Coordinates of N, CA and C in Angstrom, one line a residue:
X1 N 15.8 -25.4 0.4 CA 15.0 -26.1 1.4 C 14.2 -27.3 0.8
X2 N 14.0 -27.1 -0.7 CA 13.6 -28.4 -0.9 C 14.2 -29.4 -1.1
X3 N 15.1 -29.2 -1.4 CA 16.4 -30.0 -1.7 C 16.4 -31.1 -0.4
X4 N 16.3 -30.3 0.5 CA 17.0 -30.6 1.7 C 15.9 -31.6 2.3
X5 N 14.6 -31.2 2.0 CA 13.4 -32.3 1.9 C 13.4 -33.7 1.4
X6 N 13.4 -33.3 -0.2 CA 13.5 -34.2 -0.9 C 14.4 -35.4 -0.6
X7 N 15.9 -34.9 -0.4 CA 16.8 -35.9 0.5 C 16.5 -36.9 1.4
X8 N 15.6 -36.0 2.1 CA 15.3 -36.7 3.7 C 14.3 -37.5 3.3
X9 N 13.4 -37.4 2.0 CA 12.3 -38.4 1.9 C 13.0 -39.6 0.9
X10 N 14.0 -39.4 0.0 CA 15.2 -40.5 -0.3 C 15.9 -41.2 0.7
X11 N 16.2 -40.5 1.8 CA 16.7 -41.2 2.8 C 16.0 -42.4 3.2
X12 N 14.8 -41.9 3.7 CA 13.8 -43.1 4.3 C 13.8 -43.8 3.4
X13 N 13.6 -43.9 2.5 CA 13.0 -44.7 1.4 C 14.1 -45.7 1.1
X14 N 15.4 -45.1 1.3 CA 16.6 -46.1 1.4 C 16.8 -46.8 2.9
X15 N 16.1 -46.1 3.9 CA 16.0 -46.9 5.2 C 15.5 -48.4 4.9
X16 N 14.2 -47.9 4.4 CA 13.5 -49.1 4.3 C 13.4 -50.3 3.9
X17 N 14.6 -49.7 2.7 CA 14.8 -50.9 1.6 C 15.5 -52.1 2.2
X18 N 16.6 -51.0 2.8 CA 17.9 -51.8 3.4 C 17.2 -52.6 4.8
X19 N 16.3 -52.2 5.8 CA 15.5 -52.6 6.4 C 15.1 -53.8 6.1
X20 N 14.1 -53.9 5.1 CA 13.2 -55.1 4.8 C 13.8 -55.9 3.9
X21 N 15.4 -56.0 3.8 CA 16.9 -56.6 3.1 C 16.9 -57.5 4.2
X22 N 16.5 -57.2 5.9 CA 17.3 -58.1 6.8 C 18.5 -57.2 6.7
X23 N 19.2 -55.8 6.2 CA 20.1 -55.9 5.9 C 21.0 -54.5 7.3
X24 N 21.8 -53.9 7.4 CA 22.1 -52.9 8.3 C 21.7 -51.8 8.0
X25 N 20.9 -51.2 9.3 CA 20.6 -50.0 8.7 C 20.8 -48.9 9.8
X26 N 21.9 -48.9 10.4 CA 22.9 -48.0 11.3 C 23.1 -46.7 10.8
X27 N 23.9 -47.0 9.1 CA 24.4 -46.0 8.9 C 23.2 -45.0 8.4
X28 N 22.0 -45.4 8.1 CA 20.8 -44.7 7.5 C 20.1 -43.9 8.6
X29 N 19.9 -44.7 10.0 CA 19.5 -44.2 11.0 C 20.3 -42.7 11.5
X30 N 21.8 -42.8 11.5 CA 22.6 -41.9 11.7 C 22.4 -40.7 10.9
X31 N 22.5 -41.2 10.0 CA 22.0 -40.1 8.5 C 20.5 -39.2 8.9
X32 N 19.8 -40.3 9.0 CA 17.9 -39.8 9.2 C 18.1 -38.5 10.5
X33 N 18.8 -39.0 11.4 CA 18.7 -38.2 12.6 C 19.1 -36.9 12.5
X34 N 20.4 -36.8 12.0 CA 21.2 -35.9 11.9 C 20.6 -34.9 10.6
X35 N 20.3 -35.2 9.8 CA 19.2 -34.6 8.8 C 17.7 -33.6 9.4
X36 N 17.1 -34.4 10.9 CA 16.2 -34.6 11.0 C 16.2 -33.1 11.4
X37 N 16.7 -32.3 12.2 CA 17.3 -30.9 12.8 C 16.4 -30.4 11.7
X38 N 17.3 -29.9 10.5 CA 16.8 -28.8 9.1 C 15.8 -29.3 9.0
X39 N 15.2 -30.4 9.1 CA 14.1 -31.2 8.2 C 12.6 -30.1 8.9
X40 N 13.1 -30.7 10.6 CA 12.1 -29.8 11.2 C 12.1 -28.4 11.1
X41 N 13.2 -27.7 10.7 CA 13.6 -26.2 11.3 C 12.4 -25.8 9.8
X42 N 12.8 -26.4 8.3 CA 12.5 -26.2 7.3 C 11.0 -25.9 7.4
X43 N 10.1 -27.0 8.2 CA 8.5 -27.1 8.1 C 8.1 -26.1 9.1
X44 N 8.7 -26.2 10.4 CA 8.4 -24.7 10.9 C 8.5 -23.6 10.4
X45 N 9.6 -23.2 9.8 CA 9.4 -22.3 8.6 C 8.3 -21.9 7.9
X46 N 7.7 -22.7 7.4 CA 6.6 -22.9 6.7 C 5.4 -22.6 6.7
X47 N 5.5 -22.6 8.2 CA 4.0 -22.7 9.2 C 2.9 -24.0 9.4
X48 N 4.0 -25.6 9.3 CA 3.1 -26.4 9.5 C 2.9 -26.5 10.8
X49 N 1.4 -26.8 11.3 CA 1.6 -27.1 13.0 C 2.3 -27.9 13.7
X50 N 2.4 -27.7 15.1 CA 3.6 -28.4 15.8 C 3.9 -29.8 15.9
X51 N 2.0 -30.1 15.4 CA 1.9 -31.6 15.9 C 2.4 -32.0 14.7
X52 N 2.7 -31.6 13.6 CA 3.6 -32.4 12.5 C 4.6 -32.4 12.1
X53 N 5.7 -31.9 13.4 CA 6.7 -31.6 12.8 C 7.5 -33.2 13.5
X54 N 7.0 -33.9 14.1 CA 7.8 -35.3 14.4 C 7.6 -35.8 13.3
X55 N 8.8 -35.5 12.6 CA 8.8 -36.6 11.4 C 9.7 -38.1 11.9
X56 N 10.4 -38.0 13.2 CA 11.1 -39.6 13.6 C 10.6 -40.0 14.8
X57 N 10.1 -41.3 15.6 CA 9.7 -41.4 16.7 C 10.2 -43.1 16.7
X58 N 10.0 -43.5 17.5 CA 9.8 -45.2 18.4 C 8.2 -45.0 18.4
X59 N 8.4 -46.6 17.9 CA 7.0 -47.4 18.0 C 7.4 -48.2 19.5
X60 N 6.3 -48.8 19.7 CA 5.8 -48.9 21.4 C 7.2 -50.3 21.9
X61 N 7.4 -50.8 20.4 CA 8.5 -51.9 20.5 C 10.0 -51.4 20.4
X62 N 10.0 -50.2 20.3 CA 11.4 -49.6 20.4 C 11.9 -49.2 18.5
X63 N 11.0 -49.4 17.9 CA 11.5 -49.5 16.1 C 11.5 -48.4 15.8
X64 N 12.1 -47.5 14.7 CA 12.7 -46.5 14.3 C 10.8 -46.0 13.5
X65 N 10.3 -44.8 14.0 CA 9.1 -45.1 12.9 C 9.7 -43.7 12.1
X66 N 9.1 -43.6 10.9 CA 9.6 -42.4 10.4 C 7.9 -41.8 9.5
X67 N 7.5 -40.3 9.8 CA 6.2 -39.4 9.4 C 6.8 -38.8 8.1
X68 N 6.7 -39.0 7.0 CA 7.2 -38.5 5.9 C 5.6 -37.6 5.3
X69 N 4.9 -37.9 5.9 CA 3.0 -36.8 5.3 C 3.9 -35.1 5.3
X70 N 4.2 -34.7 6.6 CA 4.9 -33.5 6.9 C 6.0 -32.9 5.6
X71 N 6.7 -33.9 5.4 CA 8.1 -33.6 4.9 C 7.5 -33.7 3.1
X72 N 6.5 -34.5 2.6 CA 6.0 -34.1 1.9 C 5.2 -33.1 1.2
X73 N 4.4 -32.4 2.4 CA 3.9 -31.7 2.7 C 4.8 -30.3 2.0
X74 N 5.4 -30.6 2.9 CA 6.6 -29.1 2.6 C 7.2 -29.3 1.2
X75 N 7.6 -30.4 0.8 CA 7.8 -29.9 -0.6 C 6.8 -29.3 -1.3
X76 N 5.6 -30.1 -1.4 CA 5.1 -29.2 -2.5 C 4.8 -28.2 -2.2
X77 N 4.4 -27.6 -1.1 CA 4.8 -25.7 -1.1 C 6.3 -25.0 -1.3
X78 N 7.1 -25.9 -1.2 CA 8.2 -25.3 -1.8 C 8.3 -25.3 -3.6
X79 N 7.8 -26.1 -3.5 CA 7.4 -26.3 -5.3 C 6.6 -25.5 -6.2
X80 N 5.5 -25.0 -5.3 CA 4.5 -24.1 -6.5 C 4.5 -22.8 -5.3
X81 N 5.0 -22.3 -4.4 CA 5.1 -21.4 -3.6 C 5.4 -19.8 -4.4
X82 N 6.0 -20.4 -5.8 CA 6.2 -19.1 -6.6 C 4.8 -18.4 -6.9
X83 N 4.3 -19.8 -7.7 CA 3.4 -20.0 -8.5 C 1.9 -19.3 -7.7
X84 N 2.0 -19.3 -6.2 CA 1.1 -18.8 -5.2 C 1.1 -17.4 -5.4
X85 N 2.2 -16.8 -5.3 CA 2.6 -15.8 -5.3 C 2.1 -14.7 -6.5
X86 N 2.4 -15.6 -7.5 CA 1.6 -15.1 -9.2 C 0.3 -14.7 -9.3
X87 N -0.1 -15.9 -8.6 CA -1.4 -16.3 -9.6 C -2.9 -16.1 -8.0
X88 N -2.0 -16.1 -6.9 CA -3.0 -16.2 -5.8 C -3.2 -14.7 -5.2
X89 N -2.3 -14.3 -5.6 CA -2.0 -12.8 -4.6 C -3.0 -12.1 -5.3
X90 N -3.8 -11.4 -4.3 CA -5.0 -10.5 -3.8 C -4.9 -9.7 -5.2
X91 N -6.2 -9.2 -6.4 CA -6.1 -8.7 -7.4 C -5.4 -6.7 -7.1
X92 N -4.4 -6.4 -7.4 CA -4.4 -4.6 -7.1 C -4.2 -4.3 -8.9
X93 N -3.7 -2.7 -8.7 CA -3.8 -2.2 -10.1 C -2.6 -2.3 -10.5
X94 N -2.2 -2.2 -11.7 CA -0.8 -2.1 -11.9 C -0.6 -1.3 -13.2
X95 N 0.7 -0.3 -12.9 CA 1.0 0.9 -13.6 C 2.2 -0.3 -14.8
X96 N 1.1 0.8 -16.2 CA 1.8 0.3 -17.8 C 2.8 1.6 -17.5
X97 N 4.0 1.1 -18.1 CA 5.1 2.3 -18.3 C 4.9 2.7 -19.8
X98 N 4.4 1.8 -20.5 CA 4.3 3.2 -21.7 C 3.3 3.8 -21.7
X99 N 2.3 4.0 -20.4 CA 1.3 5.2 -20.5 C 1.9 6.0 -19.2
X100 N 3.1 5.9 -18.9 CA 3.7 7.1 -18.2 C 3.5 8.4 -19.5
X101 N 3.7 9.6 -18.9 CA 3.9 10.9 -20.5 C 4.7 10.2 -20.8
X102 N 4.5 10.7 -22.5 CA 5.8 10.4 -23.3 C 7.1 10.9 -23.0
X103 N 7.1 12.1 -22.6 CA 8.5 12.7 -22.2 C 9.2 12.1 -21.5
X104 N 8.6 11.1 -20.7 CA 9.3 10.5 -19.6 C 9.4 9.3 -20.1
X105 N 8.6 8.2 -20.4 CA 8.8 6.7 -21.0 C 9.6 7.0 -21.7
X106 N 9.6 7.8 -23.4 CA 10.3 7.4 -24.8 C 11.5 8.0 -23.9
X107 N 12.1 8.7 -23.3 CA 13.4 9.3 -22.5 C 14.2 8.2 -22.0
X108 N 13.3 7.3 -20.8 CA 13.6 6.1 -19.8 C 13.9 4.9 -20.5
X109 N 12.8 4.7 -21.7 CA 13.1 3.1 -22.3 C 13.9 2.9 -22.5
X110 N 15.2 2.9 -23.3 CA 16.3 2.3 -23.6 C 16.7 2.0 -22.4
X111 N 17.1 2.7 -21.3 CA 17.8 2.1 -20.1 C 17.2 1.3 -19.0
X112 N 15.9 1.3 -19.2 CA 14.8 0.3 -18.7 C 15.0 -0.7 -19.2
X113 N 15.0 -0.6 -20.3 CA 15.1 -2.7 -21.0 C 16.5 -3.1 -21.1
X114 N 17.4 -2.0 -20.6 CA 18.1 -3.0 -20.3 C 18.4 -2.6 -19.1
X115 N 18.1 -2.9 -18.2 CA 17.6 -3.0 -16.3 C 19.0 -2.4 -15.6
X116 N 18.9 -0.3 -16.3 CA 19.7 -0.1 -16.2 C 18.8 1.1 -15.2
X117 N 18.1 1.0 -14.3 CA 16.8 1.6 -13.4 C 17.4 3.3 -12.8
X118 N 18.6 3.4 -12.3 CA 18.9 4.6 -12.2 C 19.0 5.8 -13.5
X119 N 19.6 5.2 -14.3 CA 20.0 5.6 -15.8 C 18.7 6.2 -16.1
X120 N 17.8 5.4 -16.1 CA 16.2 5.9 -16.6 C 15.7 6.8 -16.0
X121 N 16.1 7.1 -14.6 CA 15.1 7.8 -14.0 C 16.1 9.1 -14.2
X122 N 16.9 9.0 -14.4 CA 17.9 10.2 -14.7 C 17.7 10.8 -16.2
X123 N 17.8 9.8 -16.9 CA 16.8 10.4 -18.3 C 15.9 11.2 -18.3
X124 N 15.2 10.8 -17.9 CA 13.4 11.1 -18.0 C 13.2 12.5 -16.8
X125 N 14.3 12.5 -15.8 CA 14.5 13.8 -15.9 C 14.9 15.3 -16.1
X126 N 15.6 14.3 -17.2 CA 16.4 15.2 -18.2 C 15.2 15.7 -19.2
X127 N 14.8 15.2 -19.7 CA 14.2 15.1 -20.8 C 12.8 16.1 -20.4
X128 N 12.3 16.0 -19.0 CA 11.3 17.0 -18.4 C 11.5 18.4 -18.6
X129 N 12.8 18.5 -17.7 CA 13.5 19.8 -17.6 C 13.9 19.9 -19.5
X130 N 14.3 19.4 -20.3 CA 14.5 20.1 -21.3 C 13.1 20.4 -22.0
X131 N 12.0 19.8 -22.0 CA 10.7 20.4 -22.4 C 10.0 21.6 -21.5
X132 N 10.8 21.9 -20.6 CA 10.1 22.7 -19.4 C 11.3 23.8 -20.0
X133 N 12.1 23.7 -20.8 CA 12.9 24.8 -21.2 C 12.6 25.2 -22.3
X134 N 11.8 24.3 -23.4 CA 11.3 24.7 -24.6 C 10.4 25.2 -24.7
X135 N 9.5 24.7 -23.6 CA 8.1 25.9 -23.2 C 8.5 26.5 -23.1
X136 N 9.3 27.1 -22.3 CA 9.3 28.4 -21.3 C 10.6 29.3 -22.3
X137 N 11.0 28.6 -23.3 CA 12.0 29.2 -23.9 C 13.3 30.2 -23.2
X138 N 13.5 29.5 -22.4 CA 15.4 29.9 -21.3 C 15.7 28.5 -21.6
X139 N 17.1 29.1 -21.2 CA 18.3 28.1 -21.4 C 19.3 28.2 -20.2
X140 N 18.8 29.5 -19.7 CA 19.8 29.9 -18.4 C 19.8 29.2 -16.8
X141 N 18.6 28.4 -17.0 CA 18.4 27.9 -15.6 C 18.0 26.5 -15.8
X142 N 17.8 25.4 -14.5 CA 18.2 23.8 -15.3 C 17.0 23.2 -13.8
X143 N 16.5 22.3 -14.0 CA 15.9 21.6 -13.0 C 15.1 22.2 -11.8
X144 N 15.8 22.3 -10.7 CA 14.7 22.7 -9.5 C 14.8 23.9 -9.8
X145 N 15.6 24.5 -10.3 CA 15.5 26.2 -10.2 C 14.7 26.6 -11.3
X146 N 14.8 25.9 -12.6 CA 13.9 26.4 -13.2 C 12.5 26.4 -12.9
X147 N 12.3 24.9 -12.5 CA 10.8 24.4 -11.6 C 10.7 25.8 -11.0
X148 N 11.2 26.5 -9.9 CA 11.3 27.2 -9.0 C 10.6 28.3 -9.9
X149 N 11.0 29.1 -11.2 CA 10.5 30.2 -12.0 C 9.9 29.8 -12.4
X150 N 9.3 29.0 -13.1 CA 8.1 28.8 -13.5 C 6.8 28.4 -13.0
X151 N 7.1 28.2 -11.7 CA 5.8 27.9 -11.3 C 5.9 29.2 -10.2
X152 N 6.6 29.8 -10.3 CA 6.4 31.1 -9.3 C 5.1 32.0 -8.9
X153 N 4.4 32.3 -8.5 CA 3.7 33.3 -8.2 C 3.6 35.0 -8.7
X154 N 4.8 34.8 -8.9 CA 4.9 36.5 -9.2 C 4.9 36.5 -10.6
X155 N 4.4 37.7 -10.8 CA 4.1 38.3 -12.4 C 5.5 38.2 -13.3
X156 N 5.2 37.8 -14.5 CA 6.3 37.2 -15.5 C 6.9 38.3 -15.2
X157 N 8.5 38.9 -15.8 CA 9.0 39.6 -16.0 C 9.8 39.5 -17.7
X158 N 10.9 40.3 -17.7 CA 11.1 39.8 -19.1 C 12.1 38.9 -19.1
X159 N 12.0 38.2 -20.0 CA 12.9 36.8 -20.3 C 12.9 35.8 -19.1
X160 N 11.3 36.2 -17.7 CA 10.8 35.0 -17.1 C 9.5 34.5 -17.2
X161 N 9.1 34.0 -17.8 CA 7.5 33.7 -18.4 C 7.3 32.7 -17.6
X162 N 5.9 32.8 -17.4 CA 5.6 31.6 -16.0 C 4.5 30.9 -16.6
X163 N 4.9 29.4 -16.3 CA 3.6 28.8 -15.8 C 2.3 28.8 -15.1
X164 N 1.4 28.8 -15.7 CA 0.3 29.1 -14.7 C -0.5 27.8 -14.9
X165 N -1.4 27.0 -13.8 CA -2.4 25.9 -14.0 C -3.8 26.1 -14.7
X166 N -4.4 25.7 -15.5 CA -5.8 25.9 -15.6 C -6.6 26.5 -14.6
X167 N -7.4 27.6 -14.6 CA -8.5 28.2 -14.2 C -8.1 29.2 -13.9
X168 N -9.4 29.9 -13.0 CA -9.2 31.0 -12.0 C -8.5 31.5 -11.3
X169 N -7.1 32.3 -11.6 CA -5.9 32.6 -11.4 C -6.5 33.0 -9.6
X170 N -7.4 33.3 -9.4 CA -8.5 34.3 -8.1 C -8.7 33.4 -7.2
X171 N -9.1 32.0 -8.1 CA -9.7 31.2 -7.2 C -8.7 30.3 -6.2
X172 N -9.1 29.8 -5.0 CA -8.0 29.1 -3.9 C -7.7 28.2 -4.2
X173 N -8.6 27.4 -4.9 CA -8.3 25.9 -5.7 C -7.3 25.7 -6.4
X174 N -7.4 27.0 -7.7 CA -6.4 26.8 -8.8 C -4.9 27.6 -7.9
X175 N -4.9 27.9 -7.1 CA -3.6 28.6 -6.5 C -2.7 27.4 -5.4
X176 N -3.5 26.6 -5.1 CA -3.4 25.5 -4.2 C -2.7 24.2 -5.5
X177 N -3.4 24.3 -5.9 CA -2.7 23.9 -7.4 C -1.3 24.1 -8.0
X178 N -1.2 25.6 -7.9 CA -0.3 25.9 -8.6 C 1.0 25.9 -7.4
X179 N 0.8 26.2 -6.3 CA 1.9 25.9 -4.9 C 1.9 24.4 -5.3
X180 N 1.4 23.7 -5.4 CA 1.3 22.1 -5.8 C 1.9 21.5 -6.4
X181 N 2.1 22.2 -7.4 CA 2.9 21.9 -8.6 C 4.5 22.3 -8.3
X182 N 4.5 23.6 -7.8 CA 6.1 23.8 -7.2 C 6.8 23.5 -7.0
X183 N 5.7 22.5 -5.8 CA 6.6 22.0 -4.7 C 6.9 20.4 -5.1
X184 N 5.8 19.5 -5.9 CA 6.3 18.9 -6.6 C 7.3 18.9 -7.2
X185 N 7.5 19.8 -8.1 CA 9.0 19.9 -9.2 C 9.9 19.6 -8.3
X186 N 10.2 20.2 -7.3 CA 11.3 20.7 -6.7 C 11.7 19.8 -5.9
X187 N 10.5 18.8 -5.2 CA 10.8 17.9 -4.4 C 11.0 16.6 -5.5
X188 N 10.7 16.6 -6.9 CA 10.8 15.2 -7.6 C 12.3 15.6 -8.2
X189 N 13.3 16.5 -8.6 CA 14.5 17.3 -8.8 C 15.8 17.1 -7.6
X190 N 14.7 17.9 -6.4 CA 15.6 17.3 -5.3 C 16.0 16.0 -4.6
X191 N 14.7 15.2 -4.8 CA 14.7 13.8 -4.3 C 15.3 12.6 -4.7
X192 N 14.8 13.0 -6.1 CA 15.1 11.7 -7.0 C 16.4 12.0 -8.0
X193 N 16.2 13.2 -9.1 CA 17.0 13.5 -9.9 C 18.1 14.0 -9.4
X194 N 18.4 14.6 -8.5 CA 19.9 14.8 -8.2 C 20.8 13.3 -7.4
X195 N 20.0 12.7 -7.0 CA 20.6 11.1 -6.7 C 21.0 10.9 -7.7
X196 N 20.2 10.1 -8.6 CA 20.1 9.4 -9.8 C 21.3 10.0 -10.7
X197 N 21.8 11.4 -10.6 CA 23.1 11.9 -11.3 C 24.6 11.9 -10.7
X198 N 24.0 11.4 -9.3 CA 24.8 11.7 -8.6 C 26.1 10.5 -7.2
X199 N 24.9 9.7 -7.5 CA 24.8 8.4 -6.4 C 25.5 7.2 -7.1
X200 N 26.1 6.6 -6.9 CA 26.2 5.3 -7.5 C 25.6 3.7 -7.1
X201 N 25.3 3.1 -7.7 CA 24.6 1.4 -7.4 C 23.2 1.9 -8.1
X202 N 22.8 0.8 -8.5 CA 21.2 1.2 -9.1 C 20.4 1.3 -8.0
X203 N 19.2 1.7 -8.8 CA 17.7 1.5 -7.7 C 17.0 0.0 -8.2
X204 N 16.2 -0.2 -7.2 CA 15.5 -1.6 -7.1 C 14.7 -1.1 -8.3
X205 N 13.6 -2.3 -9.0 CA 13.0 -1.5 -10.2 C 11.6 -1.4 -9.8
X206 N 10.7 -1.5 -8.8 CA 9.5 -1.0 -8.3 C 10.0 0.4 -7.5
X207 N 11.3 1.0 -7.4 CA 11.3 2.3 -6.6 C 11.7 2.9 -8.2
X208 N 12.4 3.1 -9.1 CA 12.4 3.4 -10.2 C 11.2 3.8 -10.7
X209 N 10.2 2.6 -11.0 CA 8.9 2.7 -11.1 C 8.3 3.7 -10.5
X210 N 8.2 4.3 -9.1 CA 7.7 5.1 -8.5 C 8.1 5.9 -8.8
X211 N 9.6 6.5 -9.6 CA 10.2 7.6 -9.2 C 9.7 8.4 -10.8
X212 N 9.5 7.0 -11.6 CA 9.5 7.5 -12.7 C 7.8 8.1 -13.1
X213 N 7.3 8.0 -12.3 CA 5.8 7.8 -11.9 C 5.8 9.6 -11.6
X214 N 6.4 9.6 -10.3 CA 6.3 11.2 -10.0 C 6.5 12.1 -11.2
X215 N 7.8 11.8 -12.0 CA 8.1 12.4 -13.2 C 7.1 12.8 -13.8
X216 N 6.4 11.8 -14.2 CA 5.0 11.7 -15.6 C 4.4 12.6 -14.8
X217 N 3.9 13.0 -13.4 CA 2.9 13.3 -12.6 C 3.2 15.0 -13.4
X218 N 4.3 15.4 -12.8 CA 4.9 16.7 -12.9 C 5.1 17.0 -14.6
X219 N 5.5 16.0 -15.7 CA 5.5 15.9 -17.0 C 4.0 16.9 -17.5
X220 N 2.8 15.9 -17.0 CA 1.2 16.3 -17.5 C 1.0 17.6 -16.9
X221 N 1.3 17.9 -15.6 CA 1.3 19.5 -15.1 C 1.7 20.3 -16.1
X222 N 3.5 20.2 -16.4 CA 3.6 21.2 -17.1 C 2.9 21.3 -18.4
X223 N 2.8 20.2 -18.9 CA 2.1 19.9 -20.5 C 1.0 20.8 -20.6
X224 N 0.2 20.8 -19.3 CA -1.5 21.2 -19.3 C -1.1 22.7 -19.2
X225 N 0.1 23.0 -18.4 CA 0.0 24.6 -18.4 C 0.1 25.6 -18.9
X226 N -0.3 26.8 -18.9 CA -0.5 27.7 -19.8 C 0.4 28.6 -19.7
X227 N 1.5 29.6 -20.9 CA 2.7 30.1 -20.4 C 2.3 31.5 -20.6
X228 N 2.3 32.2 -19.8 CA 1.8 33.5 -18.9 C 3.6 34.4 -19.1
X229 N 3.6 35.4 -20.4 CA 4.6 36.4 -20.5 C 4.1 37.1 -20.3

């Protein structure tokens, strides 16, 4: 689009020349006109008002006038319009990936830097479930199912030792918690990590980001929890 501007403001500029040559300037007018279509479609785009989008008119003697303020206009927001975007846009917070858990970042980096965004999120929850198996010391069960016994409700049995959350096993809080946590695993396992092993094409890298986010979320749960044989 700016290209397409720019042109049209070299056009005139060669109107004029050849104009005030005494010299023909048919083939420039044909050109101006036929240009003039995108020229306007481009600034409405933009959101300049309507009254500026005549960038060609007749003067009162019939002469070609040409508004180039408009067409200028629009370039330079095509020109620093990134730069708006950087440096203008409304202050929010923004998540560091190496203060995701470690389990999850040192797992995901390698395939992160090189903007390999499914790969990562597939790591990292690999790398969950295998520390959720060193806790809990089994080998017999892998991901949502394990999620599933370990954050179970029911009293350990042998060779199932459970996770429990900090506090008051009694209290509604800490049990609201610990359903919490469950249902997390299972829905970050079912949602994300069986795609991600299973799907092909990457993920965009702010849904990555997100996904890898849940990870850490569910990573510090288990980390904090206490293993109840």
């Amino acid at each position: 689009m700016r290209q397409k501007l720019v042109s049209f403001d070299e056009l005139a500029t060669q109107y004029w020349n050849v104009r005030y040559a005494n010299g023909d300037t048919e083939s420039e007018r044909r050109w101006l006109f036929e240009a003039e279509p995108t020229v306007v479609k481009i600034l409405s785009a933009l959101g300049l008002p309507a009254v500026e989008l005549e960038v060609l008119g007749e003067s009162e003697w019939q002469d070609l006038t040409i508004n180039l303020d408009p067409v200028r206009r629009g370039v330079g927001i095509l020109t620093d319009m990134d730069e708006w975007a950087t440096y203008l846009a409304p202050d929010s917070p923004s998540l560091e990936a190496d203060g995701l858990h470690p389990w999850v970042w040192d797992a995901a980096r390698t395939f992160w830097e090189s903007e390999h965004y499914r790969a990562a999120v597939h790591a990292a929850a690999t790398s969950v479930n295998a520390h959720l198996q060193n806790k809990l010391g089994r080998r017999d069960l892998s991901d949502a199912k394990l999620v599933q016994e370990a954050f179970s409700d029911k009293a350990p049995e042998a060779g199932k030792p459970r996770l429990r959350v900090a506090g008051d096993q009694a209290d509604p809080g800490v049990q609201t918690r610990q359903r919490g946590a469950l249902q997390l695993g299972q829905g970050a396992y079912f949602a994300f990590r069986n795609p991600a092993a299973h799907e092909t094409g990457d993920l965009a890298e702010q849904e990555a980001m997100e996904q890898l986010a849940t990870f850490s979320a569910l990573a510090r749960l288990i980390d904090r929890c206490q293993v109840v044989t």
